[in-house]
Short mmCIF file of C-alpha atoms in Angstrom, two decimals:
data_model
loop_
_atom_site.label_atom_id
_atom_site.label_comp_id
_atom_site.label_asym_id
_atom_site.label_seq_id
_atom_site.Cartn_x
_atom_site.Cartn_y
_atom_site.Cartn_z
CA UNK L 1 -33.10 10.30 17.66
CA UNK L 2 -31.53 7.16 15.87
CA UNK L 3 -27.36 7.56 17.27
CA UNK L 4 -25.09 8.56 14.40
CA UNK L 5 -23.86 5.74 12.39
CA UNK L 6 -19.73 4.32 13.84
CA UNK L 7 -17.97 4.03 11.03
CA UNK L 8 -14.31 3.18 11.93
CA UNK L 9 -13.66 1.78 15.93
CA UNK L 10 -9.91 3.15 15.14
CA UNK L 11 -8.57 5.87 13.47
CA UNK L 12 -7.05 5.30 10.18
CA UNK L 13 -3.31 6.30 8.54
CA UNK L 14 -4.72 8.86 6.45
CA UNK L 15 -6.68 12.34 6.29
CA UNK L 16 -9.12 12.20 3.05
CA UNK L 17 -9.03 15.28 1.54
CA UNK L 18 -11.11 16.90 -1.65
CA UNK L 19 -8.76 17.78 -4.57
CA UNK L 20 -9.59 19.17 -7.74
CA UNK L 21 -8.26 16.90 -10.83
CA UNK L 22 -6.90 17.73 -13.44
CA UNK L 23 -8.99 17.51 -16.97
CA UNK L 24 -6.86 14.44 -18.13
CA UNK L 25 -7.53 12.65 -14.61
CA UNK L 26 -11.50 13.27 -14.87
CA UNK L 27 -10.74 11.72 -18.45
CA UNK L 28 -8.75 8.64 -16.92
CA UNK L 29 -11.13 7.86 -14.35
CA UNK L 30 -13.99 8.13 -16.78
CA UNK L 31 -12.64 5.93 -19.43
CA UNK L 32 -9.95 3.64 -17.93
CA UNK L 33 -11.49 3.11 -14.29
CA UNK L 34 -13.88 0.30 -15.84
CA UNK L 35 -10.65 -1.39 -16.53
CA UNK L 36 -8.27 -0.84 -14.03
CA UNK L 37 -10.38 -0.09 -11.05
CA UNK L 38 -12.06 -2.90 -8.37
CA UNK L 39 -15.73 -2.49 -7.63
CA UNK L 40 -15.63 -2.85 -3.74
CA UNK L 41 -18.39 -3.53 -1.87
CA UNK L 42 -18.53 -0.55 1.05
CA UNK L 43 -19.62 -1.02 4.85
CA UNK L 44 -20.27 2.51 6.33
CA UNK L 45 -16.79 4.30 5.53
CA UNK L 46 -16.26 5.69 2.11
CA UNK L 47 -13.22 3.55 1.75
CA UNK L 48 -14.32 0.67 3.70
CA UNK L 49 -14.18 -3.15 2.59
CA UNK L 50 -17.56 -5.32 3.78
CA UNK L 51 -16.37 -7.94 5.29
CA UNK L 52 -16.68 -11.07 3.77
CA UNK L 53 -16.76 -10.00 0.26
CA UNK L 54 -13.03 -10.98 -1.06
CA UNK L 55 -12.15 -11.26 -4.96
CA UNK L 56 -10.50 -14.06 -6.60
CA UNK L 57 -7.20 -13.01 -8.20
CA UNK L 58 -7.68 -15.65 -10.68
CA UNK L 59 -11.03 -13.91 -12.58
CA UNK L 60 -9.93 -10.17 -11.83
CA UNK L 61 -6.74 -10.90 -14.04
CA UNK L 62 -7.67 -13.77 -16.04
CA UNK L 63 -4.63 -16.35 -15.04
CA UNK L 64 -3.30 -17.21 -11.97
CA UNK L 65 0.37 -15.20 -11.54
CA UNK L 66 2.08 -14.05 -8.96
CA UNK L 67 0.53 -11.00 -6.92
CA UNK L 68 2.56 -8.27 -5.73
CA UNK L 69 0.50 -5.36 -3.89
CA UNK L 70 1.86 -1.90 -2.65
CA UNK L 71 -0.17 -0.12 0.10
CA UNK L 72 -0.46 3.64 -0.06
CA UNK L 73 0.81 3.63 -3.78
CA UNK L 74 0.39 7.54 -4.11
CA UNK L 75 0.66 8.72 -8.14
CA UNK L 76 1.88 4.95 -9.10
CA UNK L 77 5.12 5.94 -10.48
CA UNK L 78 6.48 2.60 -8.45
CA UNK L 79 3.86 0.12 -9.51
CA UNK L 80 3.31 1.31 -12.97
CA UNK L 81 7.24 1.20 -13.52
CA UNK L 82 7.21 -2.40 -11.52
CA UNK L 83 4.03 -3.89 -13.82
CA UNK L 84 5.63 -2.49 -16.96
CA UNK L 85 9.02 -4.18 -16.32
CA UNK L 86 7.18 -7.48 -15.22
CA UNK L 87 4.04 -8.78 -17.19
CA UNK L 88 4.37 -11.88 -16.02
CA UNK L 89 3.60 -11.00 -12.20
CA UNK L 90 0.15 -9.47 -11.50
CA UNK L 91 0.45 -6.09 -9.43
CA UNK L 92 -2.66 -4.73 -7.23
CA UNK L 93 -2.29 -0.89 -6.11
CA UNK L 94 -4.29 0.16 -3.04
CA UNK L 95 -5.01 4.16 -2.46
CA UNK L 96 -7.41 5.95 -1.15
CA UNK L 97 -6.65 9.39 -3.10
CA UNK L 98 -8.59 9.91 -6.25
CA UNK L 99 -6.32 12.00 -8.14
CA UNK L 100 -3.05 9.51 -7.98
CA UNK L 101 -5.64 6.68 -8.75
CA UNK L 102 -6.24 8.71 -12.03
CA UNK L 103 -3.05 9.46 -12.64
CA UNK L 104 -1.72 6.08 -11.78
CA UNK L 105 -4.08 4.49 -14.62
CA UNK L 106 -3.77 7.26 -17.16
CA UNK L 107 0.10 6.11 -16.72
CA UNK L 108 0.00 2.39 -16.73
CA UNK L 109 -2.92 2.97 -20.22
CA UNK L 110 0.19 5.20 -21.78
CA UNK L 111 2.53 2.08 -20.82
CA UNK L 112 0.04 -0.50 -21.99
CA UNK L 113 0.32 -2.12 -18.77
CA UNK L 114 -2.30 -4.46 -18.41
CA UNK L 115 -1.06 -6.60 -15.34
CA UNK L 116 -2.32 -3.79 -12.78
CA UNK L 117 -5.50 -2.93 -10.90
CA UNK L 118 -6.17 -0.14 -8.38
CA UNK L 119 -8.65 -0.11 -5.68
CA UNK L 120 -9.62 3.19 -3.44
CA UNK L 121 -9.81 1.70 -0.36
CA UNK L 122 -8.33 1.91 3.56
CA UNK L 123 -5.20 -0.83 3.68
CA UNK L 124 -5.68 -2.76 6.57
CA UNK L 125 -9.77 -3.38 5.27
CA UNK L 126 -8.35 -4.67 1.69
CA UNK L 127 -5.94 -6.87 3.24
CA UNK L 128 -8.56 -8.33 5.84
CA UNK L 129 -11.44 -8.28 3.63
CA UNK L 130 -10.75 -7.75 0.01
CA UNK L 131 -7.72 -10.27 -0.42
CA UNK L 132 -8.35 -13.88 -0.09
CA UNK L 133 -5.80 -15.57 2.91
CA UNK L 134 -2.29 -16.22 1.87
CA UNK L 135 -3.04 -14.60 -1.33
CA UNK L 136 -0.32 -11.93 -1.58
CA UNK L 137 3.33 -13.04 -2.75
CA UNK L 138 5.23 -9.70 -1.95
CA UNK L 139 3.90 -6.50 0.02
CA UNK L 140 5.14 -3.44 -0.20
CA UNK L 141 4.74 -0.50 1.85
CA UNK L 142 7.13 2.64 0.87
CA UNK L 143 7.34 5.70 2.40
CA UNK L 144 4.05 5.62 4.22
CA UNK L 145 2.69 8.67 5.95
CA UNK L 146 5.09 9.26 9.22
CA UNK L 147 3.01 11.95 11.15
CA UNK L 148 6.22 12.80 13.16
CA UNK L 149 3.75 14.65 15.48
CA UNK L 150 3.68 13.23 18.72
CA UNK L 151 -0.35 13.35 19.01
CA UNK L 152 -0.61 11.95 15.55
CA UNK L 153 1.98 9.00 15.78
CA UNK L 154 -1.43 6.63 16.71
CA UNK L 155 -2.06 7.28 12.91
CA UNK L 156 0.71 5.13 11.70
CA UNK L 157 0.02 2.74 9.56
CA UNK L 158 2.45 -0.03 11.05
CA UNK L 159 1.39 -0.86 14.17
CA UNK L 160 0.28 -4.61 15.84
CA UNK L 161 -2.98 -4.64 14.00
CA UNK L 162 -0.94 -3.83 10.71
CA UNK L 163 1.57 -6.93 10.61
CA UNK L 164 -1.32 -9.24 12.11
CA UNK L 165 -3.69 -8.50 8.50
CA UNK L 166 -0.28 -8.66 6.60
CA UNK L 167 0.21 -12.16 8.08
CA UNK L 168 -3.22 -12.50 7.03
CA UNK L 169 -2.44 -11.49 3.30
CA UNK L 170 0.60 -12.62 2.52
CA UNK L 171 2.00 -16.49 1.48
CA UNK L 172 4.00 -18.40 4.08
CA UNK L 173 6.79 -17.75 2.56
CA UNK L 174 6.11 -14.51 0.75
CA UNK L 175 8.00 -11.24 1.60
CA UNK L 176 6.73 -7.98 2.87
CA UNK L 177 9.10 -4.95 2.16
CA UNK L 178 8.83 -1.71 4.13
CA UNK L 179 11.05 1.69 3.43
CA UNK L 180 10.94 4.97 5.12
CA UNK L 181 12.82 8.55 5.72
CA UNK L 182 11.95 8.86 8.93
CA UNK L 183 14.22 7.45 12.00
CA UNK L 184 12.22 7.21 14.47
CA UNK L 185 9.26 5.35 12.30
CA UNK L 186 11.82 2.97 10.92
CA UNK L 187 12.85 2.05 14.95
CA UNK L 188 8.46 1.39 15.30
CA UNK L 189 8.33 -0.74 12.01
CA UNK L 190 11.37 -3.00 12.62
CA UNK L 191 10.19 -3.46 16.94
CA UNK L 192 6.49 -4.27 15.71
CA UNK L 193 7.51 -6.76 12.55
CA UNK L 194 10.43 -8.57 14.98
CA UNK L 195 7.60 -9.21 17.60
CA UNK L 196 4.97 -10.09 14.71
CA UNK L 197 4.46 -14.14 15.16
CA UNK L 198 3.64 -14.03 11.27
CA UNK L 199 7.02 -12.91 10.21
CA UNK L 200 10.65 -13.09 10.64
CA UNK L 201 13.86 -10.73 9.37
CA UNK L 202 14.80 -11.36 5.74
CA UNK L 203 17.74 -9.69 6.80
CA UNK L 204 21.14 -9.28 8.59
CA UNK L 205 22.05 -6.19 10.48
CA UNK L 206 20.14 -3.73 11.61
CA UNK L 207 19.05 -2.64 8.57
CA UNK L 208 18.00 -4.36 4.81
CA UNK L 209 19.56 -3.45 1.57
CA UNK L 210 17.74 -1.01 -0.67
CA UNK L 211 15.19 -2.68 -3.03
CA UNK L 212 16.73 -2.77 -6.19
CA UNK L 213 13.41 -3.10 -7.73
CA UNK L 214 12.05 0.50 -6.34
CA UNK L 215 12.12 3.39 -8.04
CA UNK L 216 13.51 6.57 -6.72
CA UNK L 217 10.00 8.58 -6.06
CA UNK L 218 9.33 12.11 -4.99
CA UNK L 219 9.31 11.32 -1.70
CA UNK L 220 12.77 9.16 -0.99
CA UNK L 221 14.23 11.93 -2.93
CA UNK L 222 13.15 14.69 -0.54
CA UNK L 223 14.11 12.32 2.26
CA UNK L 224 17.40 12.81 1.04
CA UNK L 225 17.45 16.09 -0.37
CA UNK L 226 17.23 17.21 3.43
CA UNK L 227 19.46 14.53 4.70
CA UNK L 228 17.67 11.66 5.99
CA UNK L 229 18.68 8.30 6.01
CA UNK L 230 16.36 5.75 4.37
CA UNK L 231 15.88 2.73 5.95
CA UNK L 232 14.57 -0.93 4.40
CA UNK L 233 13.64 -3.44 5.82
CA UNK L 234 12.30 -6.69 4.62
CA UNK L 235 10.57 -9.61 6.15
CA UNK L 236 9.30 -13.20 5.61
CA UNK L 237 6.26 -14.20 6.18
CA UNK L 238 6.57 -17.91 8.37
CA UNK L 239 4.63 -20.99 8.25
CA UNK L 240 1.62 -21.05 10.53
#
């Protein structure tokens, strides 16, 4: 019997789950996907990027801009609100949830935002594989999943590996902007980006300013509806 196929060698920051959507997201992904979404060549994951098969900014938007990407982007109410307010800078979402994908383009078509495209697709394989080197002048990660659980904290999305395919990503000299609710996670993002080779505080203190440029989402507002402090933080990416 041929061995069952491996498709990840760790496990990811995410749970995938089926979700019914809505009538008006079956619409959006139906009509404005052809648009707004990247075609992404798969290895054996569902959400996988095959290595080796990166886009060129340049001929998925039609100019060369400034690129601003936000991992884990949820319903888009932060990159739709960031593309509207900036044509001039070109804004990739990654997410690997269907129904915000729809909803995120069914928002940015009502907006008329046309510097934006999603792709469904894990974040570390997008920012090895689908973005060229050095590509990537600000990334932002907001709010990512905590799981506070001690048996699921190996799930976190900001780890080593993370900040060494950021490095990969992002310009010398670009920024990479992280925000969370959740002490504890905040304490693991700040030790592994201050012991990340590729980058270096943007910051004084122990802590960075809030981004004015983020909106106030569902989840920093139940952050702190229930009390928690948020916590920024933003780094630099160095020279090589």
């Amino acid at each position: 019997m041929d061995a069952a196929p491996v498709f990840r060698d760790k496990p990811v920051s995410f749970v995938r789950r089926s979700g019914r959507m809505s009538e008006a997201q079956d619409r959006a992904w139906a009509d404005l996907s052809p648009f707004y979404l990247l075609s992404v060549q798969r290895a054996a994951a569902t959400t996988s990027v095959r290595a080796g098969t990166a886009v060129d900014p340049a001929e998925v938007y039609g100019r060369r801009a400034r690129l601003v990407v936000e991992i884990g982007s949820g319903q888009g109410h932060q990159i739709v609100s960031a593309a509207a307010a900036d044509p001039d800078t070109d804004f990739l979402a990654v997410e690997v949830f269907t129904a915000g994908l729809a909803r995120t383009m069914l928002d940015a078509d009502r907006e008329g935002v046309k510097n934006l495209r999603l792709v469904e697709a894990n974040a570390p394989e997008a920012l090895e594989h689908l973005l060229p080197p050095a590509s990537v002048d600000e990334l932002w990660v907001f709010f990512p999943d905590p799981w506070h659980k001690n048996k699921h904290t190996k799930r976190r999305l900001i780890a080593p590996d993370f900040a060494r395919v950021a490095a990969h990503a992002v310009r010398p000299g670009g920024t990479l902007r992280l925000a969370t609710d959740w002490q504890d996670y905040a304490d693991q993002m700040r030790d592994v980006l201050d012991e990340s080779p590729g980058f270096e505080r943007a910051f004084a203190g122990e802590w960075a300013d809030r981004f004015e440029g983020r909106v106030l989402t569902a989840f920093e507002s139940k952050g702190l509806r229930v009390g928690r402090d948020i916590r920024d933080l933003t780094y630099t990416r160095v020279s090589s």
